Each structure stands twice: as C-alpha cells, then as structure tokens.
Short mmCIF file of C-alpha atoms in Angstrom, two decimals:
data_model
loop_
_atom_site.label_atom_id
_atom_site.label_comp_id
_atom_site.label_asym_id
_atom_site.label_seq_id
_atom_site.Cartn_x
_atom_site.Cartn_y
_atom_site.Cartn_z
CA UNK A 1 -3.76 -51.45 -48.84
CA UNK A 2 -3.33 -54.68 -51.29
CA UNK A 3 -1.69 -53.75 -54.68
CA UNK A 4 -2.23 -54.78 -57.86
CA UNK A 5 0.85 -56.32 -58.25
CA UNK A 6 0.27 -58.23 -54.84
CA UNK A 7 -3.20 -59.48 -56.22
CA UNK A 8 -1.24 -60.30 -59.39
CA UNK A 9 1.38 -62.64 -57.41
CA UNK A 10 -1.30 -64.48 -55.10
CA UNK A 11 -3.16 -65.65 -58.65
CA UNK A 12 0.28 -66.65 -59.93
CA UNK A 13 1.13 -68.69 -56.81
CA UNK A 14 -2.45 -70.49 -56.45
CA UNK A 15 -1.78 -71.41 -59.94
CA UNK A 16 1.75 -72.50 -59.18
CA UNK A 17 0.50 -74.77 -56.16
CA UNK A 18 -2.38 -76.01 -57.43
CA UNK A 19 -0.71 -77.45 -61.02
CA UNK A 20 2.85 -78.64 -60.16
CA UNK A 21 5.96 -78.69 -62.54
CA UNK A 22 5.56 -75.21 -63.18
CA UNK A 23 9.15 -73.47 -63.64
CA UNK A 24 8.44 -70.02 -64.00
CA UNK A 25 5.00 -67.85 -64.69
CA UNK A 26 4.46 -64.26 -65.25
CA UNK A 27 2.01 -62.01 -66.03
CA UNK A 28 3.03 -59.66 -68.80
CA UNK A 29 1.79 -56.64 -70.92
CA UNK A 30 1.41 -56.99 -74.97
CA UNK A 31 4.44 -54.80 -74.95
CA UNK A 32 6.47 -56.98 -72.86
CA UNK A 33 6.91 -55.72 -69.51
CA UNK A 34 6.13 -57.39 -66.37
CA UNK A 35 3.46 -56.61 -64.45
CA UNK A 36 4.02 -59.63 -61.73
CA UNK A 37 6.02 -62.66 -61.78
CA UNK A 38 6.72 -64.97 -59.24
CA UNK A 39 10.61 -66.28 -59.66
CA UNK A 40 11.85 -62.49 -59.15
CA UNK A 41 15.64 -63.98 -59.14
CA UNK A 42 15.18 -65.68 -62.26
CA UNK A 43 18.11 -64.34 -63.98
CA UNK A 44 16.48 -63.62 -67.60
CA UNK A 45 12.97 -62.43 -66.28
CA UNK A 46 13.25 -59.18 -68.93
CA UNK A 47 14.22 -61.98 -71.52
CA UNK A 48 10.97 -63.99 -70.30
CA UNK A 49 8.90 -61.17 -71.02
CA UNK A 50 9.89 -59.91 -74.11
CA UNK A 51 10.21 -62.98 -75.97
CA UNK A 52 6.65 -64.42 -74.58
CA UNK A 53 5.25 -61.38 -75.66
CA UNK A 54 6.66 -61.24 -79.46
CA UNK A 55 5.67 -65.29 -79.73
CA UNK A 56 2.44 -64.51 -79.04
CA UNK A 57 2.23 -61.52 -80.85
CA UNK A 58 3.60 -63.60 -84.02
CA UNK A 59 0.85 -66.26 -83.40
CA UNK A 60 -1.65 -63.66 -83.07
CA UNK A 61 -0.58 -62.07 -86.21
CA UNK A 62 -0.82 -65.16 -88.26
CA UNK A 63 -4.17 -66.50 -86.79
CA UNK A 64 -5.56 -63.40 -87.53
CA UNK A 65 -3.95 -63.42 -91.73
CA UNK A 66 -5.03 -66.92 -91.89
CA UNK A 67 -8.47 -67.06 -90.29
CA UNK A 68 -9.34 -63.69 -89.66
CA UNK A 69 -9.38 -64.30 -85.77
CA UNK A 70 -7.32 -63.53 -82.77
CA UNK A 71 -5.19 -65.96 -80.62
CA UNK A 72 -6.70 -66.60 -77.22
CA UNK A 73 -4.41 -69.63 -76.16
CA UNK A 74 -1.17 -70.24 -77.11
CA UNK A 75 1.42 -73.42 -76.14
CA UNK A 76 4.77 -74.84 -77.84
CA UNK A 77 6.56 -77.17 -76.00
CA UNK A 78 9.88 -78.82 -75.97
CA UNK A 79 11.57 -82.39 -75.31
CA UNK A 80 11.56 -81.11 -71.35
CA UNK A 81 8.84 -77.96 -71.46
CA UNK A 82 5.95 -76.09 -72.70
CA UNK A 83 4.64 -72.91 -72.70
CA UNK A 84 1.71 -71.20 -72.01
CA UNK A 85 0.60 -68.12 -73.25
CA UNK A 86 -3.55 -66.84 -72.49
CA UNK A 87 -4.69 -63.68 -72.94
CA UNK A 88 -5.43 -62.13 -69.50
CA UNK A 89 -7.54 -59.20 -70.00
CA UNK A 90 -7.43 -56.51 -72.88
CA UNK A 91 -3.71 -55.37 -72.59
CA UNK A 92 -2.32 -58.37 -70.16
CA UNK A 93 -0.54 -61.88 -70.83
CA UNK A 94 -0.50 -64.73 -68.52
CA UNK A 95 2.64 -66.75 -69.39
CA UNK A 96 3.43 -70.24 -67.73
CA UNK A 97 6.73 -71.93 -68.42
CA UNK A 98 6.67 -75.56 -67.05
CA UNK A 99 7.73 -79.11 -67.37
CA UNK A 100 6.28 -81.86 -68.87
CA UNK A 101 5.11 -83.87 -65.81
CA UNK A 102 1.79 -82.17 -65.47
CA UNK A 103 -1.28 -83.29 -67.33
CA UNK A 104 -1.68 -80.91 -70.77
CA UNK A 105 -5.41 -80.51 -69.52
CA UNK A 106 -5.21 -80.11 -66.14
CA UNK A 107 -2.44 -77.37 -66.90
CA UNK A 108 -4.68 -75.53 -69.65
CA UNK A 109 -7.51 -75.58 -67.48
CA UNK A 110 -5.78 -73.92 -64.46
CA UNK A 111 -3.81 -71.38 -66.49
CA UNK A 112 -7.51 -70.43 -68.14
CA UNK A 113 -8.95 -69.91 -64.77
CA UNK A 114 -6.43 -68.09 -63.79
CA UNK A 115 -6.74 -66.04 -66.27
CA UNK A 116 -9.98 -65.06 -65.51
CA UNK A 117 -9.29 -64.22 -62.18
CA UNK A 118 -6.62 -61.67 -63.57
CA UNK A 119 -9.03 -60.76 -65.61
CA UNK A 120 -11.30 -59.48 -63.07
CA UNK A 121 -9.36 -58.18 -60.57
CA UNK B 1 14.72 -11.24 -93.08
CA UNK B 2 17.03 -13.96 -92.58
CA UNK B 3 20.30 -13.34 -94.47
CA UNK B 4 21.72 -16.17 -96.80
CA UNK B 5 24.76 -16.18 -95.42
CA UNK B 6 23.28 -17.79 -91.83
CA UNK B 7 22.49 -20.81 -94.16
CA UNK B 8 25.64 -21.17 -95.89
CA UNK B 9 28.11 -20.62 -92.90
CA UNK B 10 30.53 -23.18 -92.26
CA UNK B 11 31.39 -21.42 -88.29
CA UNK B 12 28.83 -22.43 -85.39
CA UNK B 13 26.89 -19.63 -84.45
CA UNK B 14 24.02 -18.92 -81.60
CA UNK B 15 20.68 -19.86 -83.15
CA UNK B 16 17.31 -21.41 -82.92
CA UNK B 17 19.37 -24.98 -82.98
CA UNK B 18 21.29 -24.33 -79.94
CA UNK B 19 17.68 -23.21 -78.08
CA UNK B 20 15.94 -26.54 -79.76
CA UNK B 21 19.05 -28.75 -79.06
CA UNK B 22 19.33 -27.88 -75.16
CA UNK B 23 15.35 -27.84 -74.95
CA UNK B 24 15.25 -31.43 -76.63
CA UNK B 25 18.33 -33.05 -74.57
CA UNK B 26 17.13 -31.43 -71.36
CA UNK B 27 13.56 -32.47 -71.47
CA UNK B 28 14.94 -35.75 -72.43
CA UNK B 29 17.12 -36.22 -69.22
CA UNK B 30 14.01 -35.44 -67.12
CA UNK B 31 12.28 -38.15 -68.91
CA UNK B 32 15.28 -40.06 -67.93
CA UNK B 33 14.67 -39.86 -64.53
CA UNK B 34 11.23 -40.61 -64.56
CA UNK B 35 11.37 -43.48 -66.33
CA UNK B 36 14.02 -44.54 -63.69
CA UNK B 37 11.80 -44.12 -61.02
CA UNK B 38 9.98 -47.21 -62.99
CA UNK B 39 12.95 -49.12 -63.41
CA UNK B 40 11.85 -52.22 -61.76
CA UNK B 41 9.41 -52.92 -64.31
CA UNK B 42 12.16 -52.71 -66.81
CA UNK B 43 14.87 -54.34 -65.27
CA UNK B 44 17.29 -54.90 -67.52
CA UNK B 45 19.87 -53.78 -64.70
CA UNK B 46 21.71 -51.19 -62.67
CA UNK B 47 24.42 -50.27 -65.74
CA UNK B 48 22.12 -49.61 -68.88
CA UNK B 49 19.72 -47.31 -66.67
CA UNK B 50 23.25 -45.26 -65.36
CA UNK B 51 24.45 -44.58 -68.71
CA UNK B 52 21.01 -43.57 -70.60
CA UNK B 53 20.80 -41.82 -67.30
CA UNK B 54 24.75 -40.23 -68.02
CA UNK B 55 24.21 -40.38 -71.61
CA UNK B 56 21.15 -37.68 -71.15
CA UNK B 57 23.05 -35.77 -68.49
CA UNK B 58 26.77 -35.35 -70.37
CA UNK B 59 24.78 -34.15 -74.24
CA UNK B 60 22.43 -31.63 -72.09
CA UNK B 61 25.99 -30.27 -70.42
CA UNK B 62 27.50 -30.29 -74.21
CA UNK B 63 24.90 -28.30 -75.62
CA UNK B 64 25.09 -25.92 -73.06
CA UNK B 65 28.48 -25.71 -74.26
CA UNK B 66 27.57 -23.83 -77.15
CA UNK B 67 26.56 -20.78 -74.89
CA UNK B 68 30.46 -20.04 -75.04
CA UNK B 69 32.84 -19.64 -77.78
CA UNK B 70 36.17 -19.83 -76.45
CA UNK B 71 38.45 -22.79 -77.80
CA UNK B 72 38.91 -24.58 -74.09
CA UNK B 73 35.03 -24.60 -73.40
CA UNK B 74 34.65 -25.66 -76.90
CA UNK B 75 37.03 -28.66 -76.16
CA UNK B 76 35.57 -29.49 -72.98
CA UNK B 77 32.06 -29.81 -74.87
CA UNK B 78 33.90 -32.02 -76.66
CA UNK B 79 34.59 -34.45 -74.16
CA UNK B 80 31.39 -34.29 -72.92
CA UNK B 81 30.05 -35.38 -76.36
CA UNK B 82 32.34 -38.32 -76.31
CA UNK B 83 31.38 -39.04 -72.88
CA UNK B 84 27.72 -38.84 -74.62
CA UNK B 85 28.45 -41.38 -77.60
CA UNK B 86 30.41 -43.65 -75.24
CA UNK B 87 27.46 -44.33 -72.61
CA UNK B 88 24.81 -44.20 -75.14
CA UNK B 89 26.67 -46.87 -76.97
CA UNK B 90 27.01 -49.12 -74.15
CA UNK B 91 23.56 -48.54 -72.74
CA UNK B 92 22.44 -50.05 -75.95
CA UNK B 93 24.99 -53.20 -76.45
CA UNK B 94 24.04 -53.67 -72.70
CA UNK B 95 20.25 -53.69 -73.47
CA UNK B 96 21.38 -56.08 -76.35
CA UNK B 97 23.37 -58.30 -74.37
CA UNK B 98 20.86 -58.90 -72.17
CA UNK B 99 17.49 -59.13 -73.85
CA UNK B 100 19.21 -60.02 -77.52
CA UNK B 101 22.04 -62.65 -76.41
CA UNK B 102 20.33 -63.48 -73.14
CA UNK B 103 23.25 -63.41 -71.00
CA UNK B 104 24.51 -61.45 -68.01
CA UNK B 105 26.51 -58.61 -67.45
CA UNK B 106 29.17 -58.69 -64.89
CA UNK B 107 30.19 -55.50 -62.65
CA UNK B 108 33.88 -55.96 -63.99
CA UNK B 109 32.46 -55.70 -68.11
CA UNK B 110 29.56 -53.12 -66.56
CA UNK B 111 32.50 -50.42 -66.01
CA UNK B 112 34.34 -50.75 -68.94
CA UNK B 113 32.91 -47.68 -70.71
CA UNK B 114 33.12 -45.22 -67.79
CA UNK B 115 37.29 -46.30 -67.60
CA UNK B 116 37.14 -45.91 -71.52
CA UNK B 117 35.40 -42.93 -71.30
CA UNK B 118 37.76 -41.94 -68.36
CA UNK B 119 40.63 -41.65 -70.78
CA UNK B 120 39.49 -38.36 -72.79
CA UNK B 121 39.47 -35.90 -69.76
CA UNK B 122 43.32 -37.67 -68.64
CA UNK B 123 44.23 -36.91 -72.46
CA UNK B 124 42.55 -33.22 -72.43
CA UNK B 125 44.46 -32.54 -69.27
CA UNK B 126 47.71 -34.10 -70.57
CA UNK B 127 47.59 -31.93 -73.69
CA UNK B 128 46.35 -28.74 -72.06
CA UNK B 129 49.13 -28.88 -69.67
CA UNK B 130 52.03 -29.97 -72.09
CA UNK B 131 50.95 -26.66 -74.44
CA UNK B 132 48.74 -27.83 -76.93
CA UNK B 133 47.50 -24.74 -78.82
CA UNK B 134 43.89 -24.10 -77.93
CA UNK B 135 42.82 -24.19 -81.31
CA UNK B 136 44.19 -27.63 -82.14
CA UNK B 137 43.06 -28.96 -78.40
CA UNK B 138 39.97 -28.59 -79.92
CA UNK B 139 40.14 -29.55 -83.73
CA UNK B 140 41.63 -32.62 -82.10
CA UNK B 141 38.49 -33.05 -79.79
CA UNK B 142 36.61 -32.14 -82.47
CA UNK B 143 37.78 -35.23 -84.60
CA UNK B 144 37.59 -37.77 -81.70
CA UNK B 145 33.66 -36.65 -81.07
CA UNK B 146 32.81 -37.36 -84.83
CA UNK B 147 34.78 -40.75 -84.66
CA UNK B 148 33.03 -42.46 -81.79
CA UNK B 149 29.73 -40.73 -82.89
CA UNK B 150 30.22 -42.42 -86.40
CA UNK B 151 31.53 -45.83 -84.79
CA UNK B 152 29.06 -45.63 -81.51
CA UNK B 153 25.93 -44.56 -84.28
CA UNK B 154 27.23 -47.78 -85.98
CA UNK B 155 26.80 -50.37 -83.35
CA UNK B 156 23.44 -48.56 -82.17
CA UNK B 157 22.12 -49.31 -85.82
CA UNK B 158 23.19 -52.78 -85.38
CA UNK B 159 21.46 -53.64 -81.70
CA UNK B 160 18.68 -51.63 -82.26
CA UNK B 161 17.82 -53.52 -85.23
CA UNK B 162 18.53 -56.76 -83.58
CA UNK B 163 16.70 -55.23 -80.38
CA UNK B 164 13.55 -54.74 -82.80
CA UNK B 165 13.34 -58.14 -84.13
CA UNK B 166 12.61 -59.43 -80.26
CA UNK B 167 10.21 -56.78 -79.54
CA UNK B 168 7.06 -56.33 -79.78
CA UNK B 169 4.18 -53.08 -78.90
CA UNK B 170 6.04 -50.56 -77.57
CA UNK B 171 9.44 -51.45 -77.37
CA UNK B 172 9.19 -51.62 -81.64
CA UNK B 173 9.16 -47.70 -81.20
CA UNK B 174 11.45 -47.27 -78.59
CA UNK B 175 13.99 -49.57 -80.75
CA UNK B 176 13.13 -47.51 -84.06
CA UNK B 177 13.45 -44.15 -82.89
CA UNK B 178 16.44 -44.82 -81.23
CA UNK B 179 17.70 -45.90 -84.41
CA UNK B 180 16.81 -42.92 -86.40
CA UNK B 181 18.55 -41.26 -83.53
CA UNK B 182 21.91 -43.07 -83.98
CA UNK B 183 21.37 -42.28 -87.83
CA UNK B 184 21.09 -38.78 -87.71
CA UNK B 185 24.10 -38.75 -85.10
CA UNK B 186 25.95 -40.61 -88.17
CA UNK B 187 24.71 -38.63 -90.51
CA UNK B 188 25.34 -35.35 -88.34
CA UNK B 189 29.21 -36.39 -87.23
CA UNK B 190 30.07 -37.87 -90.59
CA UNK B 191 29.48 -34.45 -91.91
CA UNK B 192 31.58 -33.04 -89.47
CA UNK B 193 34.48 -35.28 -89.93
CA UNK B 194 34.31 -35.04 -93.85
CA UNK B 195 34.53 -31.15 -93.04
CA UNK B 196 37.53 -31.42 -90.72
CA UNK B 197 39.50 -33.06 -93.42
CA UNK B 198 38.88 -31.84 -96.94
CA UNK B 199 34.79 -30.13 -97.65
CA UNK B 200 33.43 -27.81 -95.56
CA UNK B 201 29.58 -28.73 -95.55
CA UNK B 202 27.39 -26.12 -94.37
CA UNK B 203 26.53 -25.83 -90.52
CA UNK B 204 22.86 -25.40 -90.96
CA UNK B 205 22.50 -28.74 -92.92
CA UNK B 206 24.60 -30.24 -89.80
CA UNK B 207 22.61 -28.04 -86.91
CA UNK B 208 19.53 -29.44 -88.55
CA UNK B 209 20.41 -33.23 -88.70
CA UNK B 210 21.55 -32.87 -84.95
CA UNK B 211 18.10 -31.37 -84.44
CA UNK B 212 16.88 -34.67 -85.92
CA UNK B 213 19.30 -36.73 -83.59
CA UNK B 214 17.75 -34.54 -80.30
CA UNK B 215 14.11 -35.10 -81.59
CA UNK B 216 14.22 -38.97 -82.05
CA UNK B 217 16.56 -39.19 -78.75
CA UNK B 218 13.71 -37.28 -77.12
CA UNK B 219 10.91 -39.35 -78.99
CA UNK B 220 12.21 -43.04 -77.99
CA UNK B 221 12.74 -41.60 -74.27
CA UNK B 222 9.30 -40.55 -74.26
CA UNK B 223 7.79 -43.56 -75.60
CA UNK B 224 9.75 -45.73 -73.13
CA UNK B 225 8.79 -43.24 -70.13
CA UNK B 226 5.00 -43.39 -71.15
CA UNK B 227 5.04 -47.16 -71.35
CA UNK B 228 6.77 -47.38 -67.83
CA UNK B 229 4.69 -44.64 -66.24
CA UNK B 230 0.95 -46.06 -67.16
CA UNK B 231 2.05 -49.56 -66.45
CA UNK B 232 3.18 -48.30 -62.94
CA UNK B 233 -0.16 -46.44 -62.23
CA UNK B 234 -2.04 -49.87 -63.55
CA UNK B 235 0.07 -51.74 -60.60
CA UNK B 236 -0.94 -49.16 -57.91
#
C-alpha cells in the first residue's frame, strides 16, 4: 500500500525534474514539521521547516493587517536563491529552495501545480 | 477539616502534591514515549529525544522518592532531581542549538551532560562511604538540586524564548509552556534554597509551585505529542 508520505515525495521529485536548479523542497505543516521532503540528508531539514513555516506565517500575518487577505504565494530571493512558499492544502506548505538559473515563471508555475496535486491527494 | 498547620509547615509531608506530582511526571514520561515513536517527523536528533526521554524518566523516579522518609532515599531523590534539571537543560540548549543557531551537534558535545550528570552519584558514593552524616548527605543534595534547578530554569527561560521567536503554530505552545515550566522550577527551587540558608518559606506554597512546574511540563509534552501523533496518522 502507497503512503502518504510516498505520494508526497513522487510530487516533490516530478517537480524537482521537471524545473531544474532546485536545491532543496519540502512539504511542511503551518506548524513546521515535515510531512515529506526530498534531500532527507540535508543537514538542517528541522531548520528548513521551521523557519519556512514562521516566514510565511509572518507574511501571512501582515497581508492579512494590511489588506485584510491571506497569503497564497510567497518568494524572497537572494544574490544566489529564492524561495518558494504556496499554500498546499488547508494545514500544508509546499516550500522550494532553489537557484537562480531557472525562469521565475516557469518555477512559479510548476511549484503552483504542484501544489494542487498535493492538494488533492 | 484541614488543620492550619498542614499549610504553614516548613517539613515535607505525604499529601495530595506528592499523588498530583507522580500522576503529572508519570503521565508525562508516557507521552514521552509516544511522541518518540514520531520522532522522525521531529528530527532534531538522537540526544535531545534521550534526555526529554531521561529527563521524564529520572523526575517520575524522584517523586516517587517522596513515598519514603529516610535521609539516604531522600538524598538519592536528590540526585535524581539533578539528574532531572541536568537533561532537561540540555535537551533544550540542544533543541536551541540546532533549530536556533542552526548548527550541529557532535556525539563528543552530545554526552557532555550524562558525564556531568555522572559526577553526583560518584560524589554521593564518595561521601556516603567516607561518613558523611545522613542528615547533611542530604541538606548537601538538597542545595545542589535547587542550584542547577535555579541555573538549568535559567538557560531554559533563555532558549525557550529564543526557541519561540522561530516558531510558529504549535511549537509557540510547546516553547511557552515549557517556559512557564522552567519558571515555576525557579520559582519552586529558589524557595527552597532561600529556606536552606536563612527563611523557612512554607512547604505548601513550594508543593504548589512544583505542582505548577509538573502541570506545564505535562502541558508542553502533550502539545508536542498531539502535534506529532495527528501528523503521523495524516502520513499513513
């Protein structure tokens, strides 16, 4: 029988092989745990988590005081990387950490899909 | 009727706190467990789990302490309680290290605070045996519990806090009431210690603010168990 989790890690690898230049992606809970991510020997996966999930939490919070609305999307990027934050579902975050040879669109686009597909399963 | 003098007693007696305090400590350690059964979904490594694991394990064993009175047993509970404020201590700077400061902790730094903690049974044995009254065997144990309770309580205000300010849902909670936990243990051994040295301060006030410390130990474990345990049937 297919897990969640193994559902979970097949969306995060299409993702990973259809965009390129993606470092690290996970998909997370609002509270910061992982529910799948695919570099499981990435040293500061917890770290990953946690922080992803109080960014967008802070962005959220601040959408919602300034316009009265909720984040859906969230990216911030670097001199070397961005990152990706969509809501994936009522409780779940799909995080993407990547580098900055892949197209901003092409990259939004996939991660939104993907999303979706999280979003369903 | 309750007489006045159970409130105003400065002795430890058999009472409604010792009943609340194992209840509280042992249902903790079982959520303990539990939530280690989850660990992989919180992996913030082998060495914080083992001491929240120890720290749960070595206060249950110190409250059941209480069940006798003589001055040995009373020493040995002792220990245990230092045992308890050492590993709950390091879980936490662990935790800290790792999610806070974002750096790894190495197997040599991971044992640290069982060889520190190793050190109070060699010193218990080394005074027993070289004819230590029992009495002062455990006025002296007695003293060393408050001070790492009051020092360990100290640094767990300080990486909770700093904990909390990275977290979000959850893990705000688990942060806070550990904090209230480490408080109360302050709060709770400070009394102690000032009573040691110069003003006795009434055991109830002290049974009830190491109530406190067993109900927000108990509240943060279940909070993080719950988390763990509904994400983990959401995976199946």
């Amino acid at each position: 029988m297919t897990t969640k989790t193994e559902l979970y890690l097949k969306a995060l690898s299409e993702l990973e092989n259809s965009t390129g230049d993606i470092i690290s992606t996970a998909i997370i809970t609002r509270d910061g745990l992982i529910m799948a991510s695919t570099k499981s020997d990435m040293m500061d996966r917890e770290t990953f988590a946690a922080y992803g999930a109080a960014t967008f939490k802070r962005a959220d919070e601040t959408i919602e005081e300034l316009t009265g609305d909720n984040v859906d999307t969230l990216l911030y990027e670097s001199k070397k990387n961005r990152v990706v934050t969509v809501r994936a579902g009522e409780y779940a975050l799909l995080i993407v950490l990547s580098g900055k040879n892949v197209q901003l669109g092409m990259l939004l686009m996939n991660v939104q899909n993907t999303a979706l597909k999280i979003k369903e399963l | 009727m309750v007489e006045s003098s159970y409130f105003y007693r400065f002795e430890e007696t058999l009472g409604p706190h010792v009943i609340l305090s194992n209840l509280f400590w042992w249902t903790s350690f079982i959520l303990v467990i539990t939530a280690y059964k989850n660990r992989r979904i919180w992996n913030v490594g082998e060495m914080p789990w083992a001491y929240l694991f120890l720290t749960f394990l070595f206060f249950g064993i110190r409250e059941l302490g209480h069940l006798d009175k003589s001055p040995v047993v009373g020493s040995i509970r002792y220990v245990f309680g230092i045992f308890s404020a050492i590993f709950m201590t390091s879980a936490l700077i662990f935790i800290y290290i790792k999610i806070y400061k974002r750096k790894t902790i190495s197997k040599k730094v991971g044992f640290i605070p069982l060889v520190f903690a190793l050190i109070f049974p060699i010193f218990f044995i080394y005074l027993y045996f070289s004819g230590t009254q029992t009495e002062n065997l455990k006025n002296t144990f007695f003293t060393i519990e408050n001070i790492l309770w009051i020092m360990g309580g100290s640094i767990m205000v300080y990486t909770t806090y700093m904990l909390g300010t990275k977290s979000t849902g959850g893990f705000v909670y688990v942060f806070m009431f550990f904090q209230l936990a480490a408080f109360f243990a302050i709060l709770w051994k400070f009394l102690g210690f000032i009573g040691s040295i110069s003003c006795p301060v009434p055991y109830s006030i002290r049974e009830f603010l190491e109530t406190m410390f067993g109900v927000f130990a108990i509240i943060s474990m279940y909070v993080l168990e719950k988390m763990l345990r509904n994400l983990s049937k959401h995976l199946l």
